[in-house]
XYZ file of C-alpha atoms in Angstrom:
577
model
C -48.425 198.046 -35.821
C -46.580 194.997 -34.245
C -44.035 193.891 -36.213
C -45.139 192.990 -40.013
C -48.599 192.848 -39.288
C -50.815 194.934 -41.315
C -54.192 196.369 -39.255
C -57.244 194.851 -40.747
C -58.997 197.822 -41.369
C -56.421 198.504 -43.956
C -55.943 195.395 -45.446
C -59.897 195.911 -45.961
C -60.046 199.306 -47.530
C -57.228 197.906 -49.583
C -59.358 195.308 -51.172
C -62.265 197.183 -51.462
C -60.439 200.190 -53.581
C -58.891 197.452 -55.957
C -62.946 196.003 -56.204
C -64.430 199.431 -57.022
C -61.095 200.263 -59.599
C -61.820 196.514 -61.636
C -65.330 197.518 -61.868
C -64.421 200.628 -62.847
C -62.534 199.688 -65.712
C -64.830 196.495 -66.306
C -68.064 198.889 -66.652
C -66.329 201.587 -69.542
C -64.191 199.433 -71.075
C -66.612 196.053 -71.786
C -68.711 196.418 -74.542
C -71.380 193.837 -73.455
C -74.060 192.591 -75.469
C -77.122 194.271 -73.941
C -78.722 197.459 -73.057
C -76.764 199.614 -70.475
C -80.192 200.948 -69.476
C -81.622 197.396 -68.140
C -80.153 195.465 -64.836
C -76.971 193.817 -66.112
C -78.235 190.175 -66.629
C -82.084 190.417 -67.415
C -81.926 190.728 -71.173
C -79.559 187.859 -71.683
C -81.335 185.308 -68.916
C -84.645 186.513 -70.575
C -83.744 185.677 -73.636
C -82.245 181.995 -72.863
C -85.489 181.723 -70.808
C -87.069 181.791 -74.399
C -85.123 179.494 -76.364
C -86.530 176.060 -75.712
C -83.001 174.141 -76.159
C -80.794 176.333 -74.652
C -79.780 173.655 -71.957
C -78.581 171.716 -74.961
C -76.476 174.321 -76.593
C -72.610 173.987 -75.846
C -69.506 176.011 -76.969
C -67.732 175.224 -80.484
C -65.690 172.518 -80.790
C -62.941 175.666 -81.830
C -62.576 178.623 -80.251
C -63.573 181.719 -81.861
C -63.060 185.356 -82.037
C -65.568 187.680 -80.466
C -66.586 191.438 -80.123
C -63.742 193.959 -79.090
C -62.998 194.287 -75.423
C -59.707 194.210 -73.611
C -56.892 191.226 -72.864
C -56.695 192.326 -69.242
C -60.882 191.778 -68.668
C -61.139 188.600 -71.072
C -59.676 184.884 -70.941
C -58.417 183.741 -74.474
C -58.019 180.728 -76.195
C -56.163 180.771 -79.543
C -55.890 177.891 -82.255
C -54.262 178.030 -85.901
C -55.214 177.469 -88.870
C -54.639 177.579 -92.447
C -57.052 179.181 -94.997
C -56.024 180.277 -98.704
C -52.352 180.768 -98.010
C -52.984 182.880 -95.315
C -52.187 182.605 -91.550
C -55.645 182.184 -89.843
C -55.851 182.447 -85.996
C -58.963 181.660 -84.409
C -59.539 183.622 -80.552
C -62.477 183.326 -78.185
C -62.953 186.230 -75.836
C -65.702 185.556 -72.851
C -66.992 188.133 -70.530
C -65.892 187.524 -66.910
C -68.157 187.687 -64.477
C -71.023 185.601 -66.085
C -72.702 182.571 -64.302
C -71.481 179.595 -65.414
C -75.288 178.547 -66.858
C -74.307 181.585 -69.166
C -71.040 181.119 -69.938
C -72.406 177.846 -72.097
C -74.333 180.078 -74.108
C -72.301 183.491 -74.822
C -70.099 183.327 -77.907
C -70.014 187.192 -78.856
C -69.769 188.318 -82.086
C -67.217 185.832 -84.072
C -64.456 186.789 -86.305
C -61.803 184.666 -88.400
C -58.126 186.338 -87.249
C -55.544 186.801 -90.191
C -52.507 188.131 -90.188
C -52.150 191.374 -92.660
C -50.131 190.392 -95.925
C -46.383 191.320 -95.365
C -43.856 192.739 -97.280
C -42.367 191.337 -100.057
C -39.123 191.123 -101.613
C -39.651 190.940 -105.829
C -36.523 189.208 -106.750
C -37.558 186.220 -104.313
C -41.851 186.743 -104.315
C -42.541 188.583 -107.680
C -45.478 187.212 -108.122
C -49.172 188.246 -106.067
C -51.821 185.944 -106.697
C -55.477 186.865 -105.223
C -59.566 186.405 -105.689
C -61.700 189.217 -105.927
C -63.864 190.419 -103.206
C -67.071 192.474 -103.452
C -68.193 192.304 -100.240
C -68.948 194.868 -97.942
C -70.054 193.912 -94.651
C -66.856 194.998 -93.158
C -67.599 198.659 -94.076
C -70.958 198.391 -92.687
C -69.719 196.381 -88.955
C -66.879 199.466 -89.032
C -69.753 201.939 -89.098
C -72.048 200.559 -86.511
C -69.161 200.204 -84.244
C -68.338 203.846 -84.602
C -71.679 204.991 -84.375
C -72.221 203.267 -81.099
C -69.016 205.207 -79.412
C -66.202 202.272 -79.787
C -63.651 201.197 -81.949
C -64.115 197.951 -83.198
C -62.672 194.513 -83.353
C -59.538 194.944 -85.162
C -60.615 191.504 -86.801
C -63.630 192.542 -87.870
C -61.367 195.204 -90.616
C -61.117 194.011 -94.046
C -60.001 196.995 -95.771
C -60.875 195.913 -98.849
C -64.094 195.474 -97.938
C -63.933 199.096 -96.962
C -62.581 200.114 -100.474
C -65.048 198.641 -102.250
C -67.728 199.998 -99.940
C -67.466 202.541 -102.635
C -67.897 203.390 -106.429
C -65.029 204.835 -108.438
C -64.727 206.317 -111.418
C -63.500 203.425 -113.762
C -64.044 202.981 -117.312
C -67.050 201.380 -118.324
C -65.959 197.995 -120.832
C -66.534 198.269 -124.511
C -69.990 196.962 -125.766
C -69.521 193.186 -127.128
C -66.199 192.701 -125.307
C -65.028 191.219 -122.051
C -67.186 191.681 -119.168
C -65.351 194.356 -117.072
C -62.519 196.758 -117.908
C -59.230 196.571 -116.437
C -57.920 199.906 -115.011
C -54.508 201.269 -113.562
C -52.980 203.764 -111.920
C -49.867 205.049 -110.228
C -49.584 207.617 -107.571
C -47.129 208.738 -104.497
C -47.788 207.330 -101.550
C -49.428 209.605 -98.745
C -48.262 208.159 -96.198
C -44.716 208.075 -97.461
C -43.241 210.054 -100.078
C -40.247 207.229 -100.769
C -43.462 204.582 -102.144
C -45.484 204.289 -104.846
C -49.399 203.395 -104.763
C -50.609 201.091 -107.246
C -54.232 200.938 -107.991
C -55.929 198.120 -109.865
C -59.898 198.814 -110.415
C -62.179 196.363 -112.323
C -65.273 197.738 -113.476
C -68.025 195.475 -114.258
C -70.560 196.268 -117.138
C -74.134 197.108 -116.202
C -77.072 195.300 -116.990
C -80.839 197.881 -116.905
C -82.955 195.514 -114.355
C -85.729 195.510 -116.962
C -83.260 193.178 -118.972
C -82.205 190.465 -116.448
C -84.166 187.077 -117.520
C -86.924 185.943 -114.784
C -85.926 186.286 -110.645
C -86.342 183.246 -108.362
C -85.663 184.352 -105.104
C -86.070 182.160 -101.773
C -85.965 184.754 -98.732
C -84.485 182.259 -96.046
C -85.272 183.853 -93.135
C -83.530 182.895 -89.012
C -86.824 183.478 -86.619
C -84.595 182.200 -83.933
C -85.143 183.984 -80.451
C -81.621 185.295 -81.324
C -82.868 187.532 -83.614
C -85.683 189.735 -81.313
C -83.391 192.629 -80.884
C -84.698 195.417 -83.202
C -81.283 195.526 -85.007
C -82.432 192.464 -86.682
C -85.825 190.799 -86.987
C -87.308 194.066 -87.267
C -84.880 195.345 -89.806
C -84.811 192.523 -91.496
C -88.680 192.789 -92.379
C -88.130 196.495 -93.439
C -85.325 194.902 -95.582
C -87.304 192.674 -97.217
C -90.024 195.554 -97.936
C -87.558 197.506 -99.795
C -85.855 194.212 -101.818
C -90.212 193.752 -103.023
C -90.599 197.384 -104.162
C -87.169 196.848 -106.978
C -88.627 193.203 -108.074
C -90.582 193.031 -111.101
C -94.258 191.218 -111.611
C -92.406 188.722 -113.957
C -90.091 187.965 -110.982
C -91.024 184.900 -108.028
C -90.284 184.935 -104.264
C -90.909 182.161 -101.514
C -90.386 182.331 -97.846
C -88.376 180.105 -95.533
C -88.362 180.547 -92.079
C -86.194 178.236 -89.487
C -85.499 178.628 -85.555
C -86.377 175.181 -83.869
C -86.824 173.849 -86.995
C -87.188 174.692 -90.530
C -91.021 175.240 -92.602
C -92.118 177.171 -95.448
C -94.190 180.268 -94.772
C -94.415 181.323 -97.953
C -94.891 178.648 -101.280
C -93.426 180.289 -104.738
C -95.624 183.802 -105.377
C -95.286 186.219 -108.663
C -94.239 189.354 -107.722
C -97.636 190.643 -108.513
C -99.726 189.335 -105.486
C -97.279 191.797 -103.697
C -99.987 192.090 -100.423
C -99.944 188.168 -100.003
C -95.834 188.509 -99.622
C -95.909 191.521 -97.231
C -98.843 190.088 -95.241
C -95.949 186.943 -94.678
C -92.858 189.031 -94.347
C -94.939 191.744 -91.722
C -96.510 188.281 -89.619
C -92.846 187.047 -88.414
C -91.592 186.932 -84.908
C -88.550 185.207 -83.206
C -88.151 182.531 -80.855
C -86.338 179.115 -80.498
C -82.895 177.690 -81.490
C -81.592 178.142 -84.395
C -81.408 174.675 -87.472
C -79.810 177.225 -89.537
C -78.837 173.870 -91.861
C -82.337 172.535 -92.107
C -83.012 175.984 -93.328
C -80.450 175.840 -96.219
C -81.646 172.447 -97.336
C -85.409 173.644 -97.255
C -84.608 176.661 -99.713
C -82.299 174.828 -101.991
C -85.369 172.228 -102.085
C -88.132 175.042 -102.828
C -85.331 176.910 -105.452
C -85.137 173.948 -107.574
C -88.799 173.764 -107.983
C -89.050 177.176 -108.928
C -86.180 177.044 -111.392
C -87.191 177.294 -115.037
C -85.604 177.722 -118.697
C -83.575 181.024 -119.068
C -84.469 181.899 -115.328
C -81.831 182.773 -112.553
C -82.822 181.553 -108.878
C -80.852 182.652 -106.003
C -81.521 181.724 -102.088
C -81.169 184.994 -100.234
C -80.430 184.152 -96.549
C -80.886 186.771 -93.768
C -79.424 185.862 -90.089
C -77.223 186.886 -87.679
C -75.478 183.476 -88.670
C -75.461 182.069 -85.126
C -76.520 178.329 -86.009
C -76.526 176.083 -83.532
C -78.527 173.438 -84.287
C -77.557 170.414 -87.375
C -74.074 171.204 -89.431
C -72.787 174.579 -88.310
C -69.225 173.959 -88.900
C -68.255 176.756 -91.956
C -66.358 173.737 -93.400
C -69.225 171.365 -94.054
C -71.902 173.974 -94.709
C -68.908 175.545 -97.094
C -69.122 171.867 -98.761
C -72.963 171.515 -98.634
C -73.373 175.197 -100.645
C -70.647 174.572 -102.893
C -72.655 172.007 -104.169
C -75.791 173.824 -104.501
C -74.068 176.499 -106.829
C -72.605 173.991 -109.017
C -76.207 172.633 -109.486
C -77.142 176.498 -110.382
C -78.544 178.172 -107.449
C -76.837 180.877 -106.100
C -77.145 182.372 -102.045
C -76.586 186.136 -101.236
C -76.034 187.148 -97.336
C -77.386 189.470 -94.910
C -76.369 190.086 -91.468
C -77.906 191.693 -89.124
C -77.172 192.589 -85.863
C -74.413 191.981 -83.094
C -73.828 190.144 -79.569
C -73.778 186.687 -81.547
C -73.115 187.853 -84.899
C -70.930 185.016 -86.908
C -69.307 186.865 -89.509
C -66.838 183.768 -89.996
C -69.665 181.613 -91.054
C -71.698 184.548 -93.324
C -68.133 184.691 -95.492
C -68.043 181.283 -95.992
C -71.402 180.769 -97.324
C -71.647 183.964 -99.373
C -68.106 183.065 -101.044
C -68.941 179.532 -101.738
C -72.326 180.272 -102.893
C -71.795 182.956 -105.902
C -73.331 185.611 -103.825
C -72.547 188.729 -101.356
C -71.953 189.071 -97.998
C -73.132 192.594 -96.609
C -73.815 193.581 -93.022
C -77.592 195.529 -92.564
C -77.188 198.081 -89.558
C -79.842 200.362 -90.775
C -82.775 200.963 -93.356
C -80.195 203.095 -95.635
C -77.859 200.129 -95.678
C -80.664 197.876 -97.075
C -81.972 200.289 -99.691
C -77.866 200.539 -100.679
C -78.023 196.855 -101.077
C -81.602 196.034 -102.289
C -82.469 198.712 -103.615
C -79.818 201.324 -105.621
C -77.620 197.889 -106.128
C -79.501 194.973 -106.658
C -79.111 194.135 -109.755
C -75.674 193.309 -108.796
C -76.348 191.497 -105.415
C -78.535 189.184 -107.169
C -77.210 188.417 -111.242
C -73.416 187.748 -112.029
C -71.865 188.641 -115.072
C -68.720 186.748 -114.106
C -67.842 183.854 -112.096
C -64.205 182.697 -110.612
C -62.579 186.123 -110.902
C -58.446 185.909 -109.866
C -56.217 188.513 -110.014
C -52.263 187.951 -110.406
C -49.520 190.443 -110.217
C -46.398 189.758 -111.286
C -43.709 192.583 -110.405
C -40.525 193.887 -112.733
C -37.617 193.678 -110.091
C -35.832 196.060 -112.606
C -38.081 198.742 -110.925
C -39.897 197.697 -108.190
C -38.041 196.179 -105.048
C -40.543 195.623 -102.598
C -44.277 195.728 -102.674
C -47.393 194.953 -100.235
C -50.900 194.360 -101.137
C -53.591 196.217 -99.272
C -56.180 194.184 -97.831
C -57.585 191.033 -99.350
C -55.856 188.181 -96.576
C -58.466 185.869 -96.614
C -58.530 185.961 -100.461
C -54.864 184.837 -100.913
C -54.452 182.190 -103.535
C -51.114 179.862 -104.181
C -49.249 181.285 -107.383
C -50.561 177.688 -109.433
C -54.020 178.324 -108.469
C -54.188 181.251 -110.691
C -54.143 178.642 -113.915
C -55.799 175.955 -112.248
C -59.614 176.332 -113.294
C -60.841 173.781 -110.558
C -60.354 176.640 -108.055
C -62.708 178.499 -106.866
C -62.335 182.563 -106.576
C -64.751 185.179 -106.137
C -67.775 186.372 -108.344
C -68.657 190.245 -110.098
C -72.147 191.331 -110.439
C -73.119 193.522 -113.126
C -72.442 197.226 -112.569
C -69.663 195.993 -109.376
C -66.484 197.390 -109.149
C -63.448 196.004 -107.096
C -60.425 198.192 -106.298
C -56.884 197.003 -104.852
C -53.942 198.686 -103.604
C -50.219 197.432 -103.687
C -47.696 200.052 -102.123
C -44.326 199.104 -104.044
C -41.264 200.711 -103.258
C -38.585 201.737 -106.236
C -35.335 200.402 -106.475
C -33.606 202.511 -105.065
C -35.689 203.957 -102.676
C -34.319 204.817 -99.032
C -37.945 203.533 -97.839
C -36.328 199.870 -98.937
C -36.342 197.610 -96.125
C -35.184 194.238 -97.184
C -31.234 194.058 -96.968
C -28.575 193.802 -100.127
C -28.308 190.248 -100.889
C -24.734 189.509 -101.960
C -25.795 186.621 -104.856
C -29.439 187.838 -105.806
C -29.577 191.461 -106.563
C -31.479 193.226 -109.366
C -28.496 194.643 -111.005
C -27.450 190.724 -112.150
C -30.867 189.599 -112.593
C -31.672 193.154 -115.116
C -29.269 191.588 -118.002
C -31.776 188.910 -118.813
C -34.850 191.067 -119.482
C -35.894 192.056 -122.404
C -35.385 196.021 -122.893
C -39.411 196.222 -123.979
C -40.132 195.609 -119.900
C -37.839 197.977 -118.452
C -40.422 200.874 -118.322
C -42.649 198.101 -116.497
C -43.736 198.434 -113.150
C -45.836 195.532 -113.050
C -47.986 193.252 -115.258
C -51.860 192.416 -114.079
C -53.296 189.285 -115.191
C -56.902 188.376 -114.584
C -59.072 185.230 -114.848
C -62.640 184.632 -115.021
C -65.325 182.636 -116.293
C -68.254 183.601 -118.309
C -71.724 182.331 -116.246
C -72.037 178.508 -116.814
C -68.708 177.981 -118.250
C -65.882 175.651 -117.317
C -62.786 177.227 -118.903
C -61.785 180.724 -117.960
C -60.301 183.833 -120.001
C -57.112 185.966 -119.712
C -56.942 189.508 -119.287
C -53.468 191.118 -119.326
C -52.552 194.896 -118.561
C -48.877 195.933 -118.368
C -48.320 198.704 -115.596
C -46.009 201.824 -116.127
C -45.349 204.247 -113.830
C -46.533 207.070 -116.205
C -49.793 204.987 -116.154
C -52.781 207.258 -115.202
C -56.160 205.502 -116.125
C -57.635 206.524 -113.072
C -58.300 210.422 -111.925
C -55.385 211.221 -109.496
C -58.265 211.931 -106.917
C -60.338 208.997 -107.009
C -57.010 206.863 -106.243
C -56.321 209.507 -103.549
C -59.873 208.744 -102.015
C -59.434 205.264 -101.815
C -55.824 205.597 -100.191
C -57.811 207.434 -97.792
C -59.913 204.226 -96.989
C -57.107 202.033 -96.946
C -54.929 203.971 -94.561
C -57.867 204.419 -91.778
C -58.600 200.496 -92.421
C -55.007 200.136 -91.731
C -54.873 202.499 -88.492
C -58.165 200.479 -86.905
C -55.905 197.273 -87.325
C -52.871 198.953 -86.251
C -50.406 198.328 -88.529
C -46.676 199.284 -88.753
C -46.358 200.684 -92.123
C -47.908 204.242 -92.055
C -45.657 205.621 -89.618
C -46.913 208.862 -87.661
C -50.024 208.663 -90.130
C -53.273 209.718 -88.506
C -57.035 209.669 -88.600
C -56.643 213.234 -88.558
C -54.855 212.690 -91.968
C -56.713 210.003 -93.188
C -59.920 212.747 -92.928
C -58.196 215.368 -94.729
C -57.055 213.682 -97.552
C -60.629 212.103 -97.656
C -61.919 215.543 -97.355
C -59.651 216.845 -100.399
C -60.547 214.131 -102.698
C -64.350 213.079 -102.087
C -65.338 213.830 -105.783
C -68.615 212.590 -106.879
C -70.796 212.002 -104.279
C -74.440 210.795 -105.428
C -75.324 209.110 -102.706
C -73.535 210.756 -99.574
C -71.468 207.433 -99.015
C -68.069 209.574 -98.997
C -69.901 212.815 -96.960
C -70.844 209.828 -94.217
C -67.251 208.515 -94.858
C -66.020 211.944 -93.366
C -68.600 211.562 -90.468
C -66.570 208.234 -89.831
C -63.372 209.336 -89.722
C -64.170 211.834 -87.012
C -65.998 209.240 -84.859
C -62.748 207.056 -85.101
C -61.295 210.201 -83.948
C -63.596 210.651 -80.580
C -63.235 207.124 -79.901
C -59.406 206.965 -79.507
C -59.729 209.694 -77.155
């Protein structure tokens, strides 16, 4: 070697070791959206070679969050935004390696970013104002991530979406009185034996399905070339099958189909002429772009027709949500559906799917359209959702549900709520009757956890303040609240009504409405929620011990949902590896 030369031969096997390590990395670490089995780029140039406008399809105006992957392998974009009080971040994350031709067209699955709800100190934030949320698509995207061997998308966890994945054992309301019952309970902590866990559970009354008044349901269906895969076309026909086998013959369906553009399949059909429905549902196929908007307008059209006196009529859309073609920006469609429910029609959402799936967009409509948003990854899913619950995916029993907390800071000095960031409201919202908040079907329940810490606590994080403490603000309660932990206020409208109704339920620590267990379950959920999005505050908490207490509490389990719970836990486990 002359000098600081370097012999070729070297500086080749140099390069070609780095190659072979990036693709190394690039092929087990990437989860792309196709088939490992087929050559790389086949399945995605085949399917652009179907879509008829593809040449005409661009990236958002704003970038957007995508499937999981890894910083080092993806370029980023980030934006901010705000969105109920809560600090939204929007991220696009894009494959490298594609040809540019592709790079126009691959979006990934989408996800809105928000920070998780922070501590806060009760003498300066006593008050914790949310809407309620009975989704469960979360859950569901959790599990098919799992199942397939990954983690997933830290922004695709909402845990509580993942609590109320499940049933508790609440107290059914009285006959003749409000709608739902209001139940509380107080625990330790798991996760730390210096906190307390708070649990607030609303359980909605149930309604037999022979009683709900006359169905109107418009199936709006996305036959866009997006939706081939057998994750979702397919499945969404078997879907459909099961939703037809719990309507009744007094009950109406129609059929809307869009890709290109929008038609009806399927004009308004009783119940009863059951083989002229399947015959429509089993006859679809994919192909084309997707006027996901031209849809929307075509159902709302065909639901007003159907609409009668003392009848309900819902549009029940079923997509993987990647529209593309007319108004696909979630703040005009959340406008244009808005508008629809205040007129009286109401839209549920399926998913289905992943590689383009645009969860963002699915939460807007279902939230702004008095419906669910749940995520279909297999045929037990759908009969969980159309089947053992749909009575209340389709009828609400309450509309404009809010929840505020107000802490004692004679007790409690700190407190965080579990979950529910893209539900935040401002504290005057809670009063103000104009804003909207989240709907409860009959036979729902909702469940949210606040870990507070006691004054006094070691586990107390926020420093002494030297001219706002608790032992100068304690002289001017009244002695009747210092046993108070908390007092939980809820709103909500009756169905078709403009002013809302106050429910208040003053929290002790002694409180125990709830079995010890099925609060212990449900911290179970929380915490492994928590650990997929990697938070800070469980300390050396693991899955391991997220399965055990799981394992210790699972109660009653008619279904299996907790048994398959366990079966999740222990995936998470194999996939950290």
């Amino acid at each position: 070697m002359i000098g600081n030369q370097i012999p070729k031969a070297i500086l080749i096997s140099s390069a070609s070791i780095l190659t072979l390590a990036f693709v190394a990395i690039a092929t087990q670490s990437v989860d792309w959206p196709i088939k490992a089995e087929n050559p790389p780029l086949q399945p995605i140039a085949a399917q652009l070679a179907q879509d008829e406008n593809v040449t005409a399809k661009s990236e958002p105006s704003a970038p957007i969050a995508s499937g999981g992957g890894f910083p080092t392998l993806f370029s980023m974009q980030g934006i901010g935004q705000a969105q109920r009080g809560a600090a939204v971040h929007k991220r696009m994350i894009r494959p490298m390696g594609l040809p540019p031709q592709q790079l126009q067209t691959y979006r990934g699955d989408q996800f809105a970013s928000v920070d998780a709800n922070p501590l806060k100190h009760v003498i300066n934030d006593p008050l914790s104002t949310f809407s309620v949320d009975v989704d469960t698509a979360s859950y569901s995207y959790v599990r098919r991530s799992l199942t397939n061997g990954r983690l997933p998308n830290t922004d695709a966890v909402r845990v509580e979406e993942m609590l109320n994945y499940f049933e508790y054992d609440y107290q059914v309301p009285e006959a003749g009185g409000a709608p739902f019952s209001t139940n509380v309970s107080v625990v330790q902590t798991p996760w730390n034996k210096h906190t307390k866990l708070m649990q607030v559970g609303i359980q909605g009354h149930k309604i037999p399905l022979v009683e709900l008044p006359p169905q109107n349901l418009v199936f709006l269906i996305d036959t866009s070339g997006s939706m081939k895969h057998e994750t979702k076309l397919p499945l969404l026909q078997q879907s459909f099958r099961l939703l037809l086998t719990s309507l009744r013959d007094e009950d109406e369906v129609a059929i809307v189909t869009y890709a290109g553009e929008a038609g009806v399949l399927l004009e308004p059909t009783r119940v009863t002429d059951r083989d002229k429905i399947l015959d429509k549902i089993n006859a679809l196929t994919s192909g084309g772009s997707t006027a996901g908007h031209d849809g929307l307008k075509g159902a709302y059209a065909l639901a007003e027709k159907m609409t009668g006196e003392g009848e309900q009529t819902r549009v029940i859309l079923a997509t993987d949500g990647d529209f593309n073609v007319g108004i696909s920006d979630p703040d005009s469609l959340k406008r244009f559906v808005s508008d629809k429910r205040e007129q009286g029609t109401g839209l549920s959402v399926l998913g289905f799917g992943h590689g383009n799936y645009n969860d963002e967009l699915m939460q807007t409509l279902a939230q702004n359209g008095q419906g669910v948003a749940a995520y279909i990854d297999t045929v037990s899913e759908a009969r969980k959702v159309l089947v053992d619950q749909v009575v209340s995916s389709i009828s609400m029993i309450a509309q404009d549900v809010k929840i505020q907390v107000e802490f004692n800071p004679q007790t409690v000095a700190e407190y965080r709520l579990i979950g529910y960031e893209t539900r935040a409201l401002k504290t005057e919202d809670f009063k103000n009757d104009k804003v909207d908040a989240g709907d409860i079907g009959a036979g729902h329940n909702v469940t949210a956890l606040y870990e507070i810490t006691p004054v006094g606590s070691p586990a107390i994080k926020f420093p002494d303040e030297r001219y706002n403490s608790a032992e100068e603000t304690s002289t001017s309660f009244d002695e009747a609240y210092s046993g108070e932990l908390a007092f939980v206020k809820l709103r909500y409208k009756a169905p078709g009504e403009e002013e809302s109704k106050l429910i208040e339920t003053p929290v002790r620590e002694t409180d125990q409405k709830i079995l010890v267990s099925e609060t212990l379950f449900a911290a179970s959920v929380a915490s492994f929620g928590q650990l997929l999005k990697g938070t800070h505050y469980l300390g050396n908490w693991s899955f391991e011990d997220s399965e055990k207490l799981a394992r210790e509490n699972k109660g009653a389990d008619r279904f299996g949902y907790r048994s398959e719970f366990l079966t999740i836990l222990r995936l998470a486990q194999a996939a950290k590896q």
